Amino acid sequence: MKLPAMKRNETTVLMVIMVAVALMMILLNPGTFLTQNNLKGMAFQLPELGILTFAMMGVMITGGINLSIIATANMAGISAALVLKAMENSPAAGLVLAVITALAVSGGIGVINGTLIAYVGITPILATLGTMTLFNGVAIVVTEGYVISGFSPAVLFIGNGSLAGIPFPLLVFALSAVILTLILRKTRTGFSMYMIGSNATATRFSGIHNEAVLLRTYLISGLFSGMAAMVMISRFNSAKSGYGNSYLLVTILAAVLGGVSSDGGFGRVSGVVVSLITLQLLSSGFNLLRVSSFMTTAIWGFVMILVMVINNIIDTREKRG
Amino acid sequence: MKKLLERHETYVLAIIILLSILITSFNPNFLTLENAFDLLKSNAFTGILAIGVLFVLISGGIDISFAATATIAEYLTVIVCLQIGGSMLFAFAMAVLIGILLGMVNGYLIDRFSIPPIITTIATMNLYYGLLIVFSKGRWLYTLPPYFRSFADIRILTLSTANGLPYGISIITAIWFALMLLASFILNFTRLGRSIYAVGGDVISAQRIGIRVRMIRVSVYSFMGALAAVAGIVQALLVQTVAPNSIVGKELNVIAAVVLGGASLTGGVGSVGGMFLGVMLLAIVQNGMTLMKIPAVWYDVFVGLVIIISVGFSSWKAKRRSSGAIIDVQEAPRTHSEQTAGGSR
């Protein structure tokens, strides 16, 4: 069966906007935009928001939302940092254990979210609002509000190193994109996620165990948060509660801009990647123009509204025709 | 009696009473009029925002942009008042005008272009807040017009403590309560109010019985904007400074308070009384922690647990009640959200 994942016009609109933004930025920043430095800078910045957006995307496809992704990432990052600090004498083993810890903690929180939503029956937005507040609190209690900082070179490599000229975080991002694509396209769970997002009742009656699928969805979301956590603590060279809080609502924007429906049922990884690149082009380009980062935020908001309005107008025309 | 037990508000009230008994047994200062009046004053800001959020939730929408709206209204009004003098009445009027305008934009975008409310308001939040910080350069305003201070000190009822210090019901509390009465009246006794419930319950049915959905939606978001603006001025009255970055980021707490009070995120359900209890529940948790000398770092942990346990309990009951039905009752709201989003896909 073929999935009507995203209508063609939406991808087209998005691609056109991406190219337009790229051209505009090249024209506005002659000689500075297309430099290796700037392109590298973009490649190092994009993965953090990108992987977090993947964490948001999966749950949005099922028609849910996960407000706890940043809190989860911070909990995972803090746990990993504690492990790294405790095992400073053996950096290699420490790193492996830290990654495992980050994934275990974030996966654990994902399972808690999934249980609350699928089995207790709390609306996703409320369940994850609760766990977001709870784990933000736990993170503050554990760290007493302080920063845990100073990691070994091996850890710093995750966020700042390059492999054969390619920034390592970009590789992590690419790997995440491939994993998510495979989950969504090639597994039963992925297929069921789209179905639940389109019509949960019909899905239940077609013999799918909705609760189990939802539990796995939130587990996957948690694991991506954990993956983002490793990139984050490496790039900041520290872990703290409250890092990246401003990313939360931006991940929803990035996902929706990429064609993920906030009502569920639609969304492709490729669309989200295009939307992430567009947002990054805007932010890097304006940064070169010395425009305030808050202006960039405002422009992101404006672009978002613009895309939704254009899509709506195209849709209405097609229906008439 | 049975009906009373089925109401969500009853449970919230029970939790509040239990918490109050617990806190009082640790610190008898909790159950004093002085503390109660203080709570009702310091939570007026959240409480006024909550009224707006209640309307939006009942209509089946959600608003994330109200904190940005509140800040813009507060900031612009204070700047203008500093320039031209003005008065308290002028300040409220100007703020409300700005709030209505910004809210209207939300309502129009949501209805005219069928953009899901959460997306629209996240986008407008980024837009409003980004522009505010760019144009204000993030500067705090430390000096307010003199009438901001004299107005904030007005008490409509003055009592005095054992050692002669005056305390009482602040005008700010009075504003909050007046707005709650107004909201309650609108929701229960006007055509507009009943239409808001109808739109939140089922858009299509509402449309078929002749309700002008666009008018209702634009009104609801404008009302949210107006209340956000009043809350912004109240915040300036409470803290006597204006910081462009102090309110944004608290949106989800307000929504949590309203939902704790029994409003449903799928629309059609909610009451002013429940909303008040929800706001007070979170206020009492925070106040109680201070009085019980629990370190402030634990605050988020407790709030998180309160949200999960309280919402979890009512969701669990709803899930068990509906499990006997052939068609899962849980899915009913989905049809509605598909309707609202139908045009954009």
XYZ file of C-alpha atoms in Angstrom:
666
model
C 0.000 0.000 0.000
C 1.216 3.459 -0.831
C 1.158 6.096 1.859
C -0.198 9.507 0.912
C 2.587 10.939 3.067
C 2.641 14.442 1.710
C 0.921 16.108 -1.168
C 3.207 17.015 -4.016
C 2.407 20.730 -3.959
C 3.535 21.041 -0.362
C 6.967 19.625 -1.149
C 7.171 21.880 -4.176
C 6.264 24.985 -2.205
C 8.865 24.090 0.379
C 11.616 23.399 -2.166
C 10.876 26.657 -3.968
C 11.080 28.539 -0.702
C 14.352 26.832 0.220
C 15.949 27.727 -3.119
C 14.588 31.271 -2.925
C 15.974 31.707 0.579
C 19.348 30.308 -0.502
C 19.526 32.656 -3.536
C 18.458 35.615 -1.442
C 21.129 34.894 1.164
C 23.839 34.464 -1.487
C 22.847 37.805 -3.051
C 22.622 39.591 0.297
C 25.974 38.221 1.475
C 28.143 38.266 -1.649
C 31.407 36.522 -0.963
C 30.589 35.532 2.601
C 27.646 33.163 2.339
C 29.168 30.583 -0.001
C 32.385 30.247 1.985
C 33.636 27.046 3.503
C 33.497 28.646 6.942
C 29.842 29.558 6.714
C 28.787 26.243 5.188
C 30.726 24.373 7.886
C 29.151 26.540 10.549
C 25.707 25.648 9.244
C 26.594 21.967 9.161
C 27.636 22.103 12.819
C 24.556 24.011 13.964
C 21.806 22.163 12.125
C 22.069 18.680 13.730
C 21.055 19.700 17.273
C 17.726 21.188 16.241
C 17.458 18.549 13.518
C 17.632 15.497 15.761
C 15.282 17.113 18.273
C 12.853 17.770 15.416
C 12.973 14.053 14.560
C 12.044 13.369 18.186
C 9.013 15.623 17.723
C 8.139 14.374 14.235
C 7.431 10.738 15.075
C 4.863 11.555 17.739
C 3.257 14.205 15.542
C 2.659 11.587 12.855
C 0.527 9.644 15.358
C -1.420 12.848 16.027
C 0.342 13.445 19.332
C 2.900 15.928 20.549
C 5.879 15.655 22.874
C 6.562 18.760 24.910
C 9.112 16.895 27.027
C 11.792 16.386 24.347
C 14.067 19.148 25.663
C 13.593 18.114 29.273
C 14.328 14.525 28.223
C 17.464 15.610 26.358
C 18.674 17.578 29.365
C 18.028 14.670 31.752
C 19.876 12.335 29.390
C 22.698 14.844 28.955
C 23.070 15.371 32.705
C 23.073 11.626 33.383
C 25.683 11.088 30.683
C 27.757 13.951 32.078
C 27.629 12.418 35.561
C 28.839 9.091 34.147
C 31.624 10.853 32.220
C 32.689 12.700 35.363
C 32.693 9.519 37.431
C 34.786 7.646 34.825
C 37.294 10.342 33.959
C 40.149 7.848 34.350
C 39.005 5.629 31.508
C 37.625 7.969 28.814
C 36.863 5.300 26.222
C 34.790 3.086 28.504
C 33.284 6.230 30.006
C 32.089 7.448 26.622
C 30.485 4.136 25.734
C 28.792 3.956 29.104
C 27.698 7.613 28.829
C 26.005 6.997 25.471
C 24.279 3.925 26.866
C 23.179 5.915 29.934
C 21.850 8.789 27.822
C 19.816 6.400 25.667
C 18.596 4.415 28.680
C 17.442 7.545 30.532
C 15.812 9.111 27.490
C 14.243 5.810 26.471
C 12.957 5.404 30.031
C 11.302 8.801 29.967
C 9.871 7.904 26.557
C 8.320 4.764 28.035
C 6.829 6.806 30.894
C 5.288 9.204 28.342
C 4.025 6.318 26.254
C 2.480 4.586 29.264
C 0.734 7.741 30.447
C -0.643 8.408 26.974
C -1.462 4.919 25.705
C -2.450 3.087 28.874
C -3.576 5.778 31.344
C -5.250 7.730 28.536
C -3.888 11.235 29.179
C -3.892 13.589 26.169
C -0.319 13.726 24.771
C 0.036 17.466 25.237
C -0.854 17.193 28.939
C 1.059 14.028 29.706
C 4.225 15.461 28.185
C 3.613 18.862 29.770
C 3.559 17.018 33.081
C 6.698 14.973 32.404
C 8.407 18.072 30.986
C 7.802 19.965 34.234
C 8.633 16.901 36.345
C 11.953 16.098 34.644
C 12.975 19.738 34.397
C 12.475 19.705 38.152
C 14.422 16.471 38.631
C 17.246 17.902 36.510
C 17.391 21.000 38.718
C 17.320 18.892 41.879
C 20.096 16.576 40.606
C 22.410 19.366 39.438
C 21.258 21.878 42.094
C 21.097 24.297 39.173
C 24.830 24.082 38.521
C 26.627 23.270 35.280
C 28.527 20.009 34.848
C 31.351 20.821 32.461
C 34.713 19.754 31.073
C 34.714 16.540 29.062
C 37.430 14.459 27.380
C 38.449 15.125 23.730
C 36.631 11.974 22.648
C 33.334 13.424 23.910
C 34.010 16.813 22.355
C 34.589 15.086 19.004
C 30.884 14.120 18.799
C 29.798 17.730 18.497
C 32.883 19.452 17.138
C 35.010 16.942 15.221
C 35.118 16.150 11.517
C 35.434 12.803 9.788
C 36.962 12.996 6.283
C 36.012 16.659 6.145
C 32.409 16.036 7.125
C 31.356 17.462 10.497
C 30.676 14.545 12.855
C 27.364 15.938 14.186
C 26.142 16.073 10.590
C 26.910 12.346 10.316
C 24.937 11.710 13.494
C 22.099 13.743 11.985
C 22.252 11.796 8.709
C 22.277 8.515 10.617
C 19.229 9.674 12.625
C 17.451 10.632 9.406
C 18.138 7.211 7.895
C 17.019 5.390 11.041
C 13.784 7.383 11.251
C 13.096 6.884 7.541
C 13.611 3.137 7.910
C 11.329 3.007 10.959
C 8.593 4.987 9.211
C 8.855 3.248 5.823
C 9.969 -0.291 6.478
C 8.528 -1.371 9.794
C 5.083 -2.396 10.931
C 5.323 0.096 13.751
C 6.063 2.946 11.339
C 3.146 2.031 9.111
C 0.824 1.777 12.115
C 2.006 5.199 13.312
C 0.668 6.830 10.137
C -2.557 4.848 10.431
C -3.146 5.874 14.048
C -2.528 9.465 13.047
C -5.118 9.262 10.269
C -7.816 7.368 12.106
C -7.156 5.692 15.424
C -10.516 3.928 15.598
C -10.189 2.387 12.149
C -6.659 1.334 13.042
C -7.850 -0.403 16.204
C -10.534 -2.243 14.283
C -8.058 -3.352 11.659
C -6.388 -5.366 14.377
C -3.540 -3.150 15.393
C -2.653 -2.838 19.051
C -2.734 0.978 19.222
C -1.391 1.136 22.769
C 1.733 -0.850 21.925
C 2.395 1.267 18.821
C 2.010 4.506 20.808
C 4.312 3.224 23.539
C 6.966 2.474 20.910
C 6.407 5.874 19.265
C 7.188 7.725 22.492
C 10.100 5.393 23.182
C 11.546 6.273 19.752
C 10.962 9.976 20.447
C 12.815 9.622 23.741
C 15.749 7.832 22.094
C 16.156 10.628 19.520
C 16.161 13.131 22.393
C 18.938 11.066 23.971
C 20.887 11.121 20.717
C 20.466 14.920 20.534
C 21.597 15.104 24.163
C 25.026 13.637 23.318
C 25.502 16.197 20.513
C 24.331 18.985 22.817
C 26.573 18.257 25.814
C 29.499 17.832 23.442
C 28.895 21.129 21.669
C 28.349 23.047 24.919
C 31.121 21.018 26.635
C 28.713 20.988 29.575
C 25.328 19.774 30.777
C 22.720 21.749 32.687
C 18.976 21.865 33.152
C 17.335 24.388 30.869
C 19.722 24.097 27.918
C 17.967 24.472 24.580
C 14.561 25.337 26.071
C 13.929 27.734 23.197
C 14.191 24.807 20.759
C 10.939 23.237 21.960
C 8.433 25.247 19.970
C 10.852 25.633 17.047
C 10.910 21.840 16.564
C 7.138 21.937 16.116
C 7.522 24.747 13.572
C 10.261 22.887 11.718
C 8.181 19.706 11.585
C 5.041 21.468 10.396
C 6.986 23.517 7.868
C 8.342 20.194 6.602
C 4.832 18.942 5.910
C 4.127 17.024 9.119
C 0.485 17.486 9.996
C -0.121 18.488 13.594
C -3.262 16.357 13.440
C -1.273 13.295 12.492
C -1.139 10.924 9.568
C 1.214 12.878 7.324
C 4.904 13.697 7.213
C 8.108 12.597 5.565
C 11.676 12.797 6.799
C 12.823 14.370 3.514
C 10.329 17.228 3.914
C 11.534 17.891 7.438
C 15.167 17.890 6.296
C 14.341 20.499 3.625
C 12.538 22.603 6.220
C 15.484 22.350 8.643
C 17.896 23.462 5.910
C 15.606 26.405 5.082
C 15.489 27.509 8.707
C 19.274 27.142 8.998
C 19.835 29.153 5.776
C 17.670 31.926 7.195
C 19.403 31.971 10.546
C 22.994 31.781 9.179
C 22.294 34.302 6.419
C 20.800 36.835 8.804
C 23.603 36.194 11.243
C 26.106 37.197 8.532
C 24.052 40.340 7.951
C 24.384 41.022 11.696
C 20.618 40.861 12.110
C 19.599 40.092 15.701
C 18.772 36.458 16.370
C 15.383 37.613 17.659
C 14.663 39.124 14.256
C 15.446 35.694 12.830
C 12.919 34.178 15.242
C 10.337 36.696 14.081
C 11.093 35.865 10.448
C 10.775 32.123 11.174
C 7.323 32.839 12.557
C 6.434 34.914 9.523
C 7.699 32.288 7.031
C 5.676 29.672 8.893
C 2.453 31.648 8.547
C 3.258 32.420 4.916
C 3.759 28.756 4.011
C 0.546 27.693 5.748
C -1.415 30.467 4.034
C 0.002 29.593 0.587
C -0.765 25.904 1.116
C -4.291 26.759 2.136
C -4.858 28.969 -0.907
C -3.505 26.290 -3.263
C -5.699 23.687 -1.564
C -8.842 25.779 -1.888
C -8.120 26.473 -5.575
C -7.613 22.778 -6.291
C -10.860 21.889 -4.581
C -12.710 24.439 -6.683
C -11.081 23.240 -9.905
C -24.663 14.115 45.376
C -23.753 11.630 42.701
C -23.641 14.413 40.163
C -21.324 16.331 42.439
C -18.972 13.342 42.630
C -18.814 13.122 38.872
C -17.671 16.700 38.529
C -13.983 17.276 38.038
C -14.122 20.422 40.165
C -15.073 18.380 43.227
C -11.834 16.436 43.023
C -9.699 19.538 42.551
C -11.398 21.095 45.569
C -10.764 17.919 47.577
C -7.067 18.002 46.645
C -6.879 21.682 47.619
C -8.500 20.990 50.998
C -6.176 18.042 51.692
C -3.124 20.112 50.712
C -4.319 22.979 52.896
C -4.696 20.691 55.910
C -1.227 19.261 55.271
C 0.410 22.681 54.885
C -1.407 24.143 57.900
C -0.225 21.291 60.105
C 3.345 22.245 59.221
C 2.888 25.982 59.307
C -0.307 27.528 60.752
C 0.533 30.786 58.945
C -0.937 29.222 55.813
C -4.533 29.443 56.967
C -4.583 33.172 57.681
C -6.562 35.820 55.873
C -3.316 37.664 55.260
C -1.808 34.741 53.359
C -5.051 34.129 51.461
C -5.309 37.765 50.352
C -1.668 37.719 49.368
C -2.172 34.578 47.262
C -5.180 36.122 45.550
C -3.143 39.201 44.721
C 0.068 37.599 43.527
C -1.775 35.073 41.350
C -4.056 37.610 39.693
C -1.694 37.767 36.729
C -1.888 34.019 36.058
C -5.573 34.049 36.927
C -6.476 36.707 34.373
C -4.501 34.946 31.642
C -6.250 31.725 32.638
C -9.680 33.255 31.923
C -8.621 33.927 28.341
C -7.086 30.488 27.969
C -10.317 28.972 29.297
C -12.327 30.651 26.522
C -9.874 29.506 23.867
C -9.862 25.922 25.164
C -13.667 25.788 25.369
C -13.856 26.926 21.740
C -11.655 23.955 20.821
C -8.495 25.946 20.181
C -5.279 26.666 22.003
C -3.154 29.798 22.298
C 0.597 29.837 22.893
C 1.089 33.484 21.933
C -0.703 35.168 24.851
C 2.452 35.740 26.902
C 4.013 37.584 23.965
C 0.788 39.574 23.513
C 0.741 40.451 27.219
C 4.344 41.651 27.101
C 3.854 43.757 23.976
C 0.717 45.403 25.373
C 2.441 46.042 28.706
C 5.635 47.392 27.176
C 4.068 49.683 24.556
C 1.496 51.041 26.989
C 4.077 51.911 29.641
C 6.307 53.600 27.050
C 3.409 55.681 25.720
C 2.229 56.534 29.247
C 5.745 57.687 30.143
C 5.743 59.938 27.080
C 2.322 61.542 27.274
C 1.333 61.155 30.914
C -2.024 59.444 30.607
C -3.903 57.753 33.417
C -4.588 54.257 34.710
C -7.801 54.090 32.696
C -5.934 55.163 29.562
C -3.267 52.524 30.234
C -5.840 49.737 30.490
C -7.734 50.982 27.426
C -4.647 51.231 25.268
C -3.319 47.833 26.372
C -6.666 46.164 25.715
C -6.786 47.696 22.248
C -3.342 46.299 21.402
C -4.306 42.940 22.871
C -7.514 42.718 20.861
C -5.652 43.581 17.682
C -2.982 40.918 18.177
C -5.585 38.359 19.221
C -7.707 39.128 16.186
C -4.770 38.299 13.908
C -4.615 34.838 15.518
C -8.337 34.272 15.210
C -8.441 35.378 11.599
C -5.441 33.274 10.510
C -6.825 30.214 12.281
C -10.269 30.473 10.776
C -9.664 31.970 7.340
C -6.701 29.760 6.397
C -7.575 26.687 8.498
C -4.162 26.647 10.153
C -4.205 24.523 13.322
C -4.392 26.906 16.339
C -1.264 25.512 17.994
C 0.810 26.150 14.858
C -0.655 29.598 14.225
C -0.041 30.769 17.760
C 3.480 29.305 17.989
C 4.269 31.168 14.775
C 2.708 34.437 15.939
C 4.423 34.024 19.322
C 7.798 33.866 17.562
C 6.820 36.777 15.343
C 5.471 39.027 18.133
C 8.161 38.201 20.653
C 11.027 38.444 18.161
C 9.872 41.873 16.993
C 9.363 43.063 20.566
C 12.910 42.155 21.590
C 14.348 43.649 18.390
C 12.561 46.975 18.839
C 12.881 47.198 22.628
C 16.475 45.936 22.413
C 15.558 43.876 25.464
C 15.687 46.939 27.723
C 13.908 46.790 31.075
C 11.769 49.730 32.184
C 12.492 50.516 35.825
C 10.543 53.752 36.215
C 6.814 53.538 35.668
C 4.363 56.447 35.650
C 3.628 57.453 39.292
C -0.008 56.375 39.108
C 1.085 52.784 38.529
C 2.375 52.673 42.099
C -0.490 54.555 43.753
C -3.054 52.414 41.903
C -1.353 49.164 42.909
C -1.535 50.185 46.583
C -5.303 50.670 46.571
C -7.162 48.226 48.813
C -10.899 47.804 48.595
C -10.967 46.300 52.099
C -8.420 47.096 54.755
C -7.825 45.100 57.913
C -4.860 45.246 60.227
C -2.679 42.544 61.704
C -2.146 42.015 65.452
C 0.827 44.366 65.387
C -1.013 47.051 63.491
C 0.212 46.471 59.929
C -2.521 47.070 57.369
C -3.470 44.387 54.863
C -6.524 43.614 52.814
C -8.040 42.853 49.446
C -6.052 44.562 46.724
C -7.661 46.317 43.791
C -5.724 43.849 41.638
C -7.616 40.935 43.192
C -10.827 42.874 42.629
C -10.020 43.282 38.922
C -9.371 39.542 38.635
C -12.643 38.646 40.354
C -14.620 41.164 38.321
C -13.229 39.633 35.137
C -14.104 36.135 36.356
C -17.686 37.249 37.032
C -17.863 38.804 33.578
C -16.442 35.648 31.994
C -18.870 33.462 33.885
C -21.761 35.645 32.792
C -20.674 35.565 29.148
C -20.214 31.790 29.149
C -23.478 30.939 30.897
C -25.992 33.615 30.014
C -25.191 35.024 26.604
C -25.675 33.765 23.102
C -21.972 34.323 22.469
C -20.997 32.160 25.434
C -23.238 29.257 24.502
C -22.006 29.517 20.901
C -18.423 29.165 22.132
C -19.346 25.862 23.823
C -21.174 24.785 20.672
C -18.224 25.522 18.387
C -15.877 23.709 20.778
C -18.197 20.732 21.050
C -18.770 20.205 17.344
C -17.912 22.775 14.675
C -20.061 21.238 11.962
C -23.189 21.068 14.111
C -22.557 24.600 15.298
C -22.331 25.759 11.701
C -25.532 23.942 10.777
C -27.566 25.548 13.542
C -26.515 28.926 12.176
C -23.642 29.943 14.397
C -21.144 32.139 12.606
C -18.030 30.167 13.444
C -15.570 32.741 12.138
C -17.136 35.478 14.262
C -16.984 33.235 17.342
C -13.371 32.237 16.755
C -12.168 35.771 16.097
C -14.058 36.954 19.201
C -12.517 34.236 21.362
C -8.938 35.001 20.328
C -9.565 38.744 20.585
C -10.937 38.222 24.088
C -7.830 36.202 24.921
C -5.725 39.097 23.593
C -7.673 41.632 25.647
C -7.254 39.593 28.832
C -3.571 39.022 28.093
C -3.197 42.793 27.837
C -4.986 43.372 31.163
C -2.759 40.698 32.697
C 0.269 42.499 31.277
C -0.720 45.750 33.000
C -1.499 43.826 36.201
C 1.991 42.314 36.027
C 3.466 45.811 35.734
C 1.374 46.857 38.759
C 2.528 43.830 40.750
C 6.287 44.034 40.115
C 6.575 47.769 39.267
C 9.065 47.084 36.478
C 8.574 45.958 32.901
C 10.870 43.257 31.577
C 10.372 42.187 27.963
C 11.511 38.646 28.736
C 9.838 37.874 32.066
C 6.477 36.538 30.912
C 7.256 34.622 27.735
C 7.966 30.998 28.616
C 5.183 30.771 31.211
C 2.461 29.957 28.639
C 2.386 26.246 29.352
C 2.020 26.771 33.118
C -1.131 28.813 32.573
C -2.559 26.213 30.203
C -1.731 23.521 32.775
C -3.610 25.449 35.477
C -6.709 25.753 33.292
C -6.648 22.096 32.346
C -6.203 21.092 35.997
C -9.462 22.985 36.497
C -11.278 20.596 34.194
C -11.174 22.333 30.794
C -10.664 19.893 27.938
C -8.069 20.439 25.233
C -10.517 19.066 22.688
C -13.046 21.806 23.355
C -16.573 22.193 24.600
C -15.800 21.643 28.279
C -14.682 23.984 31.048
C -15.939 26.400 33.675
C -14.736 29.570 35.357
C -15.065 27.957 38.802
C -12.919 25.003 37.777
C -10.355 27.307 36.221
C -10.148 29.284 39.483
C -9.555 26.084 41.447
C -6.864 25.006 38.968
C -5.010 28.306 39.323
C -5.313 28.147 43.107
C -4.106 24.538 43.230
C -0.802 25.437 41.579
C -0.594 28.622 43.668
C -1.101 26.662 46.894
C 1.528 24.078 45.924
C 4.063 26.858 45.455
C 2.982 28.818 48.529
C 2.889 25.664 50.650
C 6.415 24.707 49.644
C 7.684 28.086 50.785
C 5.784 27.831 54.068
C 6.993 24.254 54.638
C 10.548 25.397 53.890
C 11.013 22.936 51.026
C 13.872 24.163 48.766
C 12.567 25.953 45.686
C 14.436 23.546 43.375
C 11.728 20.961 44.149
C 8.924 23.179 42.859
C 8.879 21.838 39.281
C 8.999 18.254 40.540
C 5.862 18.798 42.629
C 4.012 20.698 39.911
C 4.852 17.967 37.399
C 3.573 15.297 39.761
C 0.395 17.271 40.509
C -0.322 17.604 36.772
C 0.367 13.943 35.981
C -1.526 12.531 38.960
C -4.527 14.824 38.749
C -4.966 14.691 34.976
C -4.018 11.013 34.959
C -6.726 10.235 37.492
C -9.516 11.889 35.497
C -8.236 10.467 32.183
C -8.081 6.999 33.691
C -11.688 7.302 34.857
C -12.793 8.570 31.447
C -10.941 5.729 29.710
C -12.539 3.103 31.956
C -15.983 4.606 31.484
C -15.667 4.570 27.714
C -14.082 1.144 27.340
C -17.490 -0.530 27.196
C -18.577 1.443 24.158
C -18.269 -0.115 20.736
C -16.982 3.053 19.127
C -14.182 4.424 21.214
C -15.490 7.660 22.715
C -11.939 8.906 22.869
C -11.938 9.295 19.147
C -14.868 11.663 18.986
C -12.729 14.806 19.323
C -10.566 13.696 16.426
C -13.353 14.252 13.924
C -13.505 17.784 15.155
C -9.797 18.458 14.787
C -9.876 16.937 11.334
C -12.624 19.322 10.449
C -10.695 22.350 11.563
C -7.549 21.265 9.792
C -9.228 19.795 6.768
C -8.620 22.776 4.552
C -4.893 22.980 5.075
C -4.034 19.468 3.980
